[in-house]
Short mmCIF file of C-alpha atoms in Angstrom, two decimals:
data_model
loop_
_atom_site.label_atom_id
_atom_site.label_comp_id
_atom_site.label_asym_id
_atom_site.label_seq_id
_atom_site.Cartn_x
_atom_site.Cartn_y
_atom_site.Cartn_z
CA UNK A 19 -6.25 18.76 21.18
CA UNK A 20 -2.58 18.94 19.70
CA UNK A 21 0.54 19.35 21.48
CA UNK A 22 4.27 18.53 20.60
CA UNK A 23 6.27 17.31 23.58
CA UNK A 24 10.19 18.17 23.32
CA UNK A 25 12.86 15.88 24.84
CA UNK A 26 13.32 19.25 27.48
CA UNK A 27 9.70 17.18 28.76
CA UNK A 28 11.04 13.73 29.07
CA UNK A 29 8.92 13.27 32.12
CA UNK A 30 5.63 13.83 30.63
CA UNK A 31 6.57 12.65 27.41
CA UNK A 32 7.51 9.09 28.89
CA UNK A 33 4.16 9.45 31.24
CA UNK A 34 2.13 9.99 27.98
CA UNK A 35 3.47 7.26 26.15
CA UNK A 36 2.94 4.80 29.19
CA UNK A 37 -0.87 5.38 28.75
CA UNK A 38 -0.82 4.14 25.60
CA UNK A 39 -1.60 -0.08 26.16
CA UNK A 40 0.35 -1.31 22.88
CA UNK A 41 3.73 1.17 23.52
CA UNK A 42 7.48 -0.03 22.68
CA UNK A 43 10.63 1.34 23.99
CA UNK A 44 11.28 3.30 20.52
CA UNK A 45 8.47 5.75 21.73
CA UNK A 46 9.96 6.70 25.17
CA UNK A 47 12.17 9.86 25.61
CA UNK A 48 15.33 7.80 26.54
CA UNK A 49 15.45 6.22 23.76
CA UNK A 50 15.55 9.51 21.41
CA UNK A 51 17.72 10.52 23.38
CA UNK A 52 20.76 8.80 22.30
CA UNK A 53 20.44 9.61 18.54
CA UNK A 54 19.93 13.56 19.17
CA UNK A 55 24.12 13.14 20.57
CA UNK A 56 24.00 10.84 17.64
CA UNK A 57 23.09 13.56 15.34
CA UNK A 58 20.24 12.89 14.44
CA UNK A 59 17.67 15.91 14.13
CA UNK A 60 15.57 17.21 17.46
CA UNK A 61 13.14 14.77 18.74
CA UNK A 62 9.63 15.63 18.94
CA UNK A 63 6.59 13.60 20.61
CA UNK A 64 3.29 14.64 18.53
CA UNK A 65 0.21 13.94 20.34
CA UNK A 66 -3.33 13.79 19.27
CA UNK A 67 -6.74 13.68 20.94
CA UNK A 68 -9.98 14.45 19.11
CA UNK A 69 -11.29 15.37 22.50
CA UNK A 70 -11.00 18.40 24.08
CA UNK A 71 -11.62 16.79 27.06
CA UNK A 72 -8.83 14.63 27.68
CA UNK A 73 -10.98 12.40 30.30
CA UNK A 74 -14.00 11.90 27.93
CA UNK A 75 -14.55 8.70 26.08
CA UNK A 76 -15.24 7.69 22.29
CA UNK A 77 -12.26 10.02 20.94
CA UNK A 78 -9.27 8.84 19.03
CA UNK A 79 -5.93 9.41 20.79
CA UNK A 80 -2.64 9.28 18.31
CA UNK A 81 0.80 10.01 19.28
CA UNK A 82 3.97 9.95 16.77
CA UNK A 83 7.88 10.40 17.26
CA UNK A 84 9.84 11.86 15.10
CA UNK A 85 13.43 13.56 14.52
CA UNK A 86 13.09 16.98 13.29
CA UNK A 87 15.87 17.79 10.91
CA UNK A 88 17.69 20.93 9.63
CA UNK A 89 17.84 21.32 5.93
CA UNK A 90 19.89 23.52 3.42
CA UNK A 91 17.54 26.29 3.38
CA UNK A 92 17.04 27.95 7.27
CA UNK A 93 14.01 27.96 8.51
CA UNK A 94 12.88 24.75 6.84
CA UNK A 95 12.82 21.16 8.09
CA UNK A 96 12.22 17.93 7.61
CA UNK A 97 11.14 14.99 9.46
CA UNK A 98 11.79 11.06 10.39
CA UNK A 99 11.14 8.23 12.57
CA UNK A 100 14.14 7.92 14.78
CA UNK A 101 16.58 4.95 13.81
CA UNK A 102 14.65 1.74 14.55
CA UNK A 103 10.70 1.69 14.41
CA UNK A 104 7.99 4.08 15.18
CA UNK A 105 4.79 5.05 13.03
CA UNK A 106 1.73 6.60 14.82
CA UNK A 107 0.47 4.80 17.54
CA UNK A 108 -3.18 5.17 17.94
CA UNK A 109 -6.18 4.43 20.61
CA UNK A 110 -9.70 4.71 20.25
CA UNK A 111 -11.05 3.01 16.54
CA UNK A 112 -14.01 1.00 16.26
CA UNK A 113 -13.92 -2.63 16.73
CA UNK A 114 -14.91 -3.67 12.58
CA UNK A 115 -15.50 -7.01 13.24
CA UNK A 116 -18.35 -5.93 15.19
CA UNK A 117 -20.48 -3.93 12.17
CA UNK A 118 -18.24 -3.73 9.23
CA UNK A 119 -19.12 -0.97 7.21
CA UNK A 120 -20.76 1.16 9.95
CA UNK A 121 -17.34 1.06 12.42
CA UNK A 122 -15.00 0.97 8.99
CA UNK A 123 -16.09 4.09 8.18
CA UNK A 124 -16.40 5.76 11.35
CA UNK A 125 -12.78 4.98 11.71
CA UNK A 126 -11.73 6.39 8.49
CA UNK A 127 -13.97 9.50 9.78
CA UNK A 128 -11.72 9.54 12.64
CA UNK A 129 -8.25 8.66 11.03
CA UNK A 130 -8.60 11.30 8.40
CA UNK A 131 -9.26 13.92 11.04
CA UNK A 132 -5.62 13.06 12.56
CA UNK A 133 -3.89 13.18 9.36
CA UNK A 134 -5.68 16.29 8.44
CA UNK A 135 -4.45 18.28 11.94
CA UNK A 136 -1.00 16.12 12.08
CA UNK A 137 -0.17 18.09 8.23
CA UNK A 138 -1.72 21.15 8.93
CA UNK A 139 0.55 21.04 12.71
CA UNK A 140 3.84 20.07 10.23
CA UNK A 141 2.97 23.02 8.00
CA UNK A 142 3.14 24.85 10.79
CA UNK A 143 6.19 24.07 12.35
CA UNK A 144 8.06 24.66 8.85
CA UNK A 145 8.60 20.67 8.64
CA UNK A 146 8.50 19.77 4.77
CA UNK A 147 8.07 15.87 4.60
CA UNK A 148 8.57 12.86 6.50
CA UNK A 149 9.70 9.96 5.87
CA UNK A 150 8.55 6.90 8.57
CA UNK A 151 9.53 3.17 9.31
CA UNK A 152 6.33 1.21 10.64
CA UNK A 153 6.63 -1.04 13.48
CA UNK A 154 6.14 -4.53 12.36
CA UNK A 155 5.14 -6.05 16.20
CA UNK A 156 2.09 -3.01 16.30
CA UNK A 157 1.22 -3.80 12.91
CA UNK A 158 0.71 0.37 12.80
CA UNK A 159 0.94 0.42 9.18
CA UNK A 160 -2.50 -1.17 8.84
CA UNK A 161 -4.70 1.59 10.07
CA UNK A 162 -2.94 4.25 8.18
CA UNK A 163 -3.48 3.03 4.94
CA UNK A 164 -6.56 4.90 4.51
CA UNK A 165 -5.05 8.39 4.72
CA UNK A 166 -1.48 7.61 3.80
CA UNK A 167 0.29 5.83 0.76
CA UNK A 168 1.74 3.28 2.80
CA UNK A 169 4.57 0.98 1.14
CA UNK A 170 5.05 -2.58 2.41
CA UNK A 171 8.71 -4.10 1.90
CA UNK A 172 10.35 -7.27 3.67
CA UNK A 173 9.26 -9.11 6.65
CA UNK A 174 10.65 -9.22 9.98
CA UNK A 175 11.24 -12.07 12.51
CA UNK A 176 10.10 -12.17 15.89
CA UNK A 177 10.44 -14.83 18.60
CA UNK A 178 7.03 -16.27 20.87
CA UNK A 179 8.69 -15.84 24.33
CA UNK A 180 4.82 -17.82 25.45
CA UNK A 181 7.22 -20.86 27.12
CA UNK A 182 10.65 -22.11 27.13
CA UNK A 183 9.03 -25.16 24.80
CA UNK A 184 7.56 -22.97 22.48
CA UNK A 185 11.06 -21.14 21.66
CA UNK A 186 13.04 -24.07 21.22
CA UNK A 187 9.79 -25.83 19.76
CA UNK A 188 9.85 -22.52 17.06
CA UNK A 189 13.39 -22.35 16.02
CA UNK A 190 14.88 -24.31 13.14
CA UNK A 191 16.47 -27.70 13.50
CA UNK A 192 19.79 -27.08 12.29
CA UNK A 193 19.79 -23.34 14.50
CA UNK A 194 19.25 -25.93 18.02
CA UNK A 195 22.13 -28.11 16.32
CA UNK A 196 24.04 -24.42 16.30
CA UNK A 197 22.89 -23.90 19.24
CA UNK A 198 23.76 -27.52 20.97
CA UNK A 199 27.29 -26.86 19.19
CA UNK A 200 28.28 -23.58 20.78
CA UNK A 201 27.28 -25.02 24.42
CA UNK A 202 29.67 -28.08 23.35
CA UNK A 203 32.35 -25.18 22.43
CA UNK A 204 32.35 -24.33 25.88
CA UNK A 205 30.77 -20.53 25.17
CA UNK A 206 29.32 -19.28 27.82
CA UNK A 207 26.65 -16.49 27.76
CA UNK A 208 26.65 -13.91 30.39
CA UNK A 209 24.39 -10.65 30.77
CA UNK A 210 24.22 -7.62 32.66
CA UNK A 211 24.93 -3.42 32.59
CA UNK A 212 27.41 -1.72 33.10
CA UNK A 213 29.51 1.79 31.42
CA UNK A 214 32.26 -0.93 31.18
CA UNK A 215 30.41 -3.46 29.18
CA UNK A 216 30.06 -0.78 26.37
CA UNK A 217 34.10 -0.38 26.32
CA UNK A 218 33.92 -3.81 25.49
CA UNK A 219 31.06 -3.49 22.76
CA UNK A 220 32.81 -0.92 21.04
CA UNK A 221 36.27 -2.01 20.89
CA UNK A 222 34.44 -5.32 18.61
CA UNK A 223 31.89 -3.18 16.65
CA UNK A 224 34.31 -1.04 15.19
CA UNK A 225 36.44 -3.18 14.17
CA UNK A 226 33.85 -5.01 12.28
CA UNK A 227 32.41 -1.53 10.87
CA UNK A 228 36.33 -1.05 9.80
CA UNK A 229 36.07 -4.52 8.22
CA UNK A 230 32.81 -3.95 5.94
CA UNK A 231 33.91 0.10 5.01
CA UNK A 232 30.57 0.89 6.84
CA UNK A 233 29.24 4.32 6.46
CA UNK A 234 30.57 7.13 8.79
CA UNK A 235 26.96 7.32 10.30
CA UNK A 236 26.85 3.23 11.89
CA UNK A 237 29.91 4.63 14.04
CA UNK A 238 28.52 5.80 17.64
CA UNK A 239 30.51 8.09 20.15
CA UNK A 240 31.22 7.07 23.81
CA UNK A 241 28.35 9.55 24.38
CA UNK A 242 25.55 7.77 22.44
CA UNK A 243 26.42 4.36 24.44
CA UNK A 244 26.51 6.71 27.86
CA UNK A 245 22.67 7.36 26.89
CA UNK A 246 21.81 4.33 26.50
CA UNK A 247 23.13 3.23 29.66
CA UNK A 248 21.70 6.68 31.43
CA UNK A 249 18.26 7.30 29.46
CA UNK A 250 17.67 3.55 29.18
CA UNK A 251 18.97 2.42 32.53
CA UNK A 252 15.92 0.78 33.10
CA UNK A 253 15.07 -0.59 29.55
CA UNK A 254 18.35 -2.17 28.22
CA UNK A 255 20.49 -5.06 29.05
CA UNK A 256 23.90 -6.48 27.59
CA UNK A 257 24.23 -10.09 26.59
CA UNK A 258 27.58 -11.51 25.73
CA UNK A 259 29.16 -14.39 24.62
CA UNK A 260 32.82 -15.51 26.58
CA UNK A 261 35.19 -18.14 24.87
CA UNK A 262 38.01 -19.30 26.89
CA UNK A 263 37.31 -16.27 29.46
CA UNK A 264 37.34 -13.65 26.20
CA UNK A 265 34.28 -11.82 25.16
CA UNK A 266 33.46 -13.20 21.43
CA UNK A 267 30.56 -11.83 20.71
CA UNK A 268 28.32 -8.95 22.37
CA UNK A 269 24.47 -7.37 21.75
CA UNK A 270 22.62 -4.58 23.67
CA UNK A 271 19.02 -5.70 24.34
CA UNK A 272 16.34 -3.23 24.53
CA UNK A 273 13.05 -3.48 26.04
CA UNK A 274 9.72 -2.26 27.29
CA UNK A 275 5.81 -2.84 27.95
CA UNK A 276 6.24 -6.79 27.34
CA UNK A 277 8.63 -6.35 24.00
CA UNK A 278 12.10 -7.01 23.69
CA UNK A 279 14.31 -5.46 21.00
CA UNK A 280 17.43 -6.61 18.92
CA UNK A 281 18.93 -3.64 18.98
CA UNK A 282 22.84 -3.53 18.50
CA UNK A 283 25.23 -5.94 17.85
CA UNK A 284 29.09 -7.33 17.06
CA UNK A 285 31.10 -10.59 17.43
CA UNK A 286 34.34 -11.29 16.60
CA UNK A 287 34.87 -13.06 12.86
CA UNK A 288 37.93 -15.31 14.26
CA UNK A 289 35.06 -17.06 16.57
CA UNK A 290 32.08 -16.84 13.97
CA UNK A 291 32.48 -21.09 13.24
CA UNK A 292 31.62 -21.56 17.55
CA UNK A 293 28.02 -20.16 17.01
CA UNK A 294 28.09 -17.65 19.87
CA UNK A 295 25.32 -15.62 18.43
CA UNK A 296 23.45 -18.22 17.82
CA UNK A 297 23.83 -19.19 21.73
CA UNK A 298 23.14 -15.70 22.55
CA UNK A 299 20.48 -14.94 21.11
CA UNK A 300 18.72 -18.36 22.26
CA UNK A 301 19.84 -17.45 25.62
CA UNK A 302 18.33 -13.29 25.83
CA UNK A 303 15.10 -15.59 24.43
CA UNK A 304 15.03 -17.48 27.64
CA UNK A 305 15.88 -14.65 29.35
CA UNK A 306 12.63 -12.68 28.28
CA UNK A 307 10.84 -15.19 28.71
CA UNK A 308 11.65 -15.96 32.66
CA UNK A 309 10.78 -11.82 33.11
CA UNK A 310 7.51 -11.97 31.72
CA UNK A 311 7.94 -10.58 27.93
CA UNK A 312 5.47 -11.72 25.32
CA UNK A 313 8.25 -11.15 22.14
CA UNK A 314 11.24 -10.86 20.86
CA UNK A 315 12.08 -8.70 17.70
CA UNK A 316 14.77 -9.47 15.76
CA UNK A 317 14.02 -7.30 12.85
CA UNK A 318 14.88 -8.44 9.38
CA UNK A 319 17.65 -8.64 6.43
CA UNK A 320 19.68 -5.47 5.08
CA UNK A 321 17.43 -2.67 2.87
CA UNK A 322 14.36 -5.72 3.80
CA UNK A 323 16.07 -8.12 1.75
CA UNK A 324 15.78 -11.89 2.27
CA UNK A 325 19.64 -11.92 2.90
CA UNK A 326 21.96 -14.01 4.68
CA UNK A 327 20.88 -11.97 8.16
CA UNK A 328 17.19 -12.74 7.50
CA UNK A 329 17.84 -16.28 7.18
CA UNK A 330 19.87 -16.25 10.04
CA UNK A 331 16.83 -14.37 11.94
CA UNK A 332 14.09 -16.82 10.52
CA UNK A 333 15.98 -19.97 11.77
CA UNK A 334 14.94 -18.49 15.62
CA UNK A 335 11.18 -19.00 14.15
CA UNK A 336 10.42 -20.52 11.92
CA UNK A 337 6.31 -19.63 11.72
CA UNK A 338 7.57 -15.75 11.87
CA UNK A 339 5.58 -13.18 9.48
CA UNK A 340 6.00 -9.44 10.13
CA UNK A 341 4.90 -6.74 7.34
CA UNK A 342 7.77 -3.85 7.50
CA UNK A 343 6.14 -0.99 5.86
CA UNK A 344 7.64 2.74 5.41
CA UNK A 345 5.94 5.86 4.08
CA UNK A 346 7.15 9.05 2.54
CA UNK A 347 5.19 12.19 2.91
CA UNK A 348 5.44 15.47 1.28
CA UNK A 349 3.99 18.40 3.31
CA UNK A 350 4.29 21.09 0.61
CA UNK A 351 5.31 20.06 -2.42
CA UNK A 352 6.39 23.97 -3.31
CA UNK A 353 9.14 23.92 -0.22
CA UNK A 354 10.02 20.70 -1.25
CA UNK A 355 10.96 21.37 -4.86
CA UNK A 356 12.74 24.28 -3.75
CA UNK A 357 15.15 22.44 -1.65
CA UNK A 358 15.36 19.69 -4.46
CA UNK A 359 16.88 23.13 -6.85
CA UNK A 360 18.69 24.40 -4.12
CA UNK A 361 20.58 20.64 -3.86
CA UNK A 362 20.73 20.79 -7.77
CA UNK A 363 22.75 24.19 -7.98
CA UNK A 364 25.26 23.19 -5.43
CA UNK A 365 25.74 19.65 -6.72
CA UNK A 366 26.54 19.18 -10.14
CA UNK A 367 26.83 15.53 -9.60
CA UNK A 368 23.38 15.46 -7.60
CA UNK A 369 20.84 12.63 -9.45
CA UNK A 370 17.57 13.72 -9.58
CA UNK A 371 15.97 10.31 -10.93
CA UNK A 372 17.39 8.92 -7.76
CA UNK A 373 14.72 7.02 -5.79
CA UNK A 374 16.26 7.98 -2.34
CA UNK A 375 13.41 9.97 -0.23
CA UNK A 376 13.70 12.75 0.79
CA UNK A 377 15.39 13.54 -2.54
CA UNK A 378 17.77 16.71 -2.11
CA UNK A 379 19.39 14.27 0.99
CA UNK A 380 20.32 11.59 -1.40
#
């Protein structure tokens, strides 16, 4: 069984996801949402079920998010995980541990049967490649080794949110002396939600994105924020940072299923030496942790580099060690090369030993 849910079918799209156990908020509708206004491509749910019977047992159940994307040529597309982290989330393999080689290859049985209809189902819908960013928390990049060509990069950081010990016990002496020093500032961290709050969050992320000659695309309308705070009502929350009765410092939180999500964030440079998102961050911990959530993703450095924002990241844990992985997959290789020419003959400055993927979009 195959089907493609549409974001027209957020209501059984977000029901779908739900009855998968180990689902974050990066597969539910609302979260899509806000990067279709964004620009983004059309998002897409694929779903998967070697059963024909949805009820029956001993089946393998897959389901996959994606951003389908106009190209130059009409008629063809191409695909991508939507901004964050995604990858195929699947239900239903063997337990190896149990009988190695007997369950290893039953799974590989069953894996290469999704791959095989998810390709033929992209062929199909005129979608030429994909390109995909694995989720490090779901460790979904594993599994798919066998019938994709799966490239690890950096690591990511995540926070235990087990106890209120175990996050102060995990984060880096001289982060708790950052933190101890922004409480001694006098910052004060305050959270909530609100259309107001965004006002705020975009007045300081601009400026910032003005500051570092950011690329056109890290610049969100009013409407992307009014998504988040419509499609996500239920899955977001703001935290932010007051000195002397001014907001400093300010991130948007986003959660679901037990995970919580760095998502977006911006402080003010003049206030950088008080620590506030230092303070923050240590407080939306605590935070999580009093409502029940298991982690706390912060992600990892720029392009998965072990930059100055990993090390910042890695000082909230210490004992952190997440694979990111991507993929890039090439559905027909003839429609591909085509739109590679077709980018060529328009562009005489167009590089085609670039490593960029998909190529003619470089």
């Amino acid at each position: 069984m195959i089907k493609i849910y549409s974001i027209e079918e957020a209501k059984k799209w977000d029901e779908l996801v739900r009855t998968f156990a180990n689902y974050d908020v990066y597969y539910l509708s609302g979260y899509v949402k806000a990067f279709q206004i964004h620009g983004d491509g059309e998002p897409q749910l694929f779903y998967y079920n070697s059963n024909e019977d949805v009820n029956a047992k001993g089946g393998l159940r897959g389901i996959y998010v994606y951003m389908k994307r106009m190209t130059a040529i009409e008629g063809m597309y191409d695909s991508i995980t939507p901004y964050g982290y995604g990858g195929f989330l699947i239900e239903g393999l063997e337990d190896e541990n149990s009988d190695s080689n007997q369950n290893s290859n039953s799974n590989e049985g069953k894996l290469r049967a999704l791959w095989t209809a998810y390709v033929r189902k992209m062929k199909e819908e005129n979608i030429v490649d994909n390109f995909v960013r694995y989720h490090p928390m779901l460790a979904n990049a594993v599994s798919m080794k066998v019938c994709s060509d799966v490239i690890d990069l950096g690591k990511t950081v995540a926070m235990d949110l087990a106890s209120e010990d175990v996050i102060w016990m995990n984060i880096h002496s001289k982060n708790r002396n950052m933190i101890r020093k922004a409480e001694k500032n006098g910052i004060e961290i305050k959270h909530g939600r609100g259309l107001e709050l965004f006002d705020e969050f975009i007045k300081i992320y601009n400026a910032i994105m003005d500051r570092d000659n950011a690329e056109e695309y890290y610049y969100f309308e009013p409407e992307f924020y009014n998504s988040i705070h419509e499609d996500l009502n239920d899955n977001y929350e703001m935290f932010w940072a007051e000195y002397e009765g001014k907001i400093i410092a300010m991130s948007i939180m986003i959660f679901a299923n037990g995970r919580l999500n760095y998502h977006l964030s911006c402080s003010d440079i003049e206030y950088r030496n008080l620590a506030p998102s230092n303070l923050l961050l240590y407080k939306a911990a605590m935070w999580g942790c009093e409502k029940g959530m298991k982690t706390f993703h912060l992600g990892g450095g720029v392009g998965s580099d072990e930059d100055n924002l990993f090390k910042f990241k890695i000082a909230f844990n210490r004992f952190s060690n997440y694979q990111f992985s991507i993929a890039k997959h090439v559905f027909d290789q003839s429609r591909y090369d085509e739109l590679v020419a077709e980018r060529a003959a328009r562009d005489i400055e167009f590089n085609q030993e670039s490593k960029f993927f998909p190529l003619y979009r470089s």
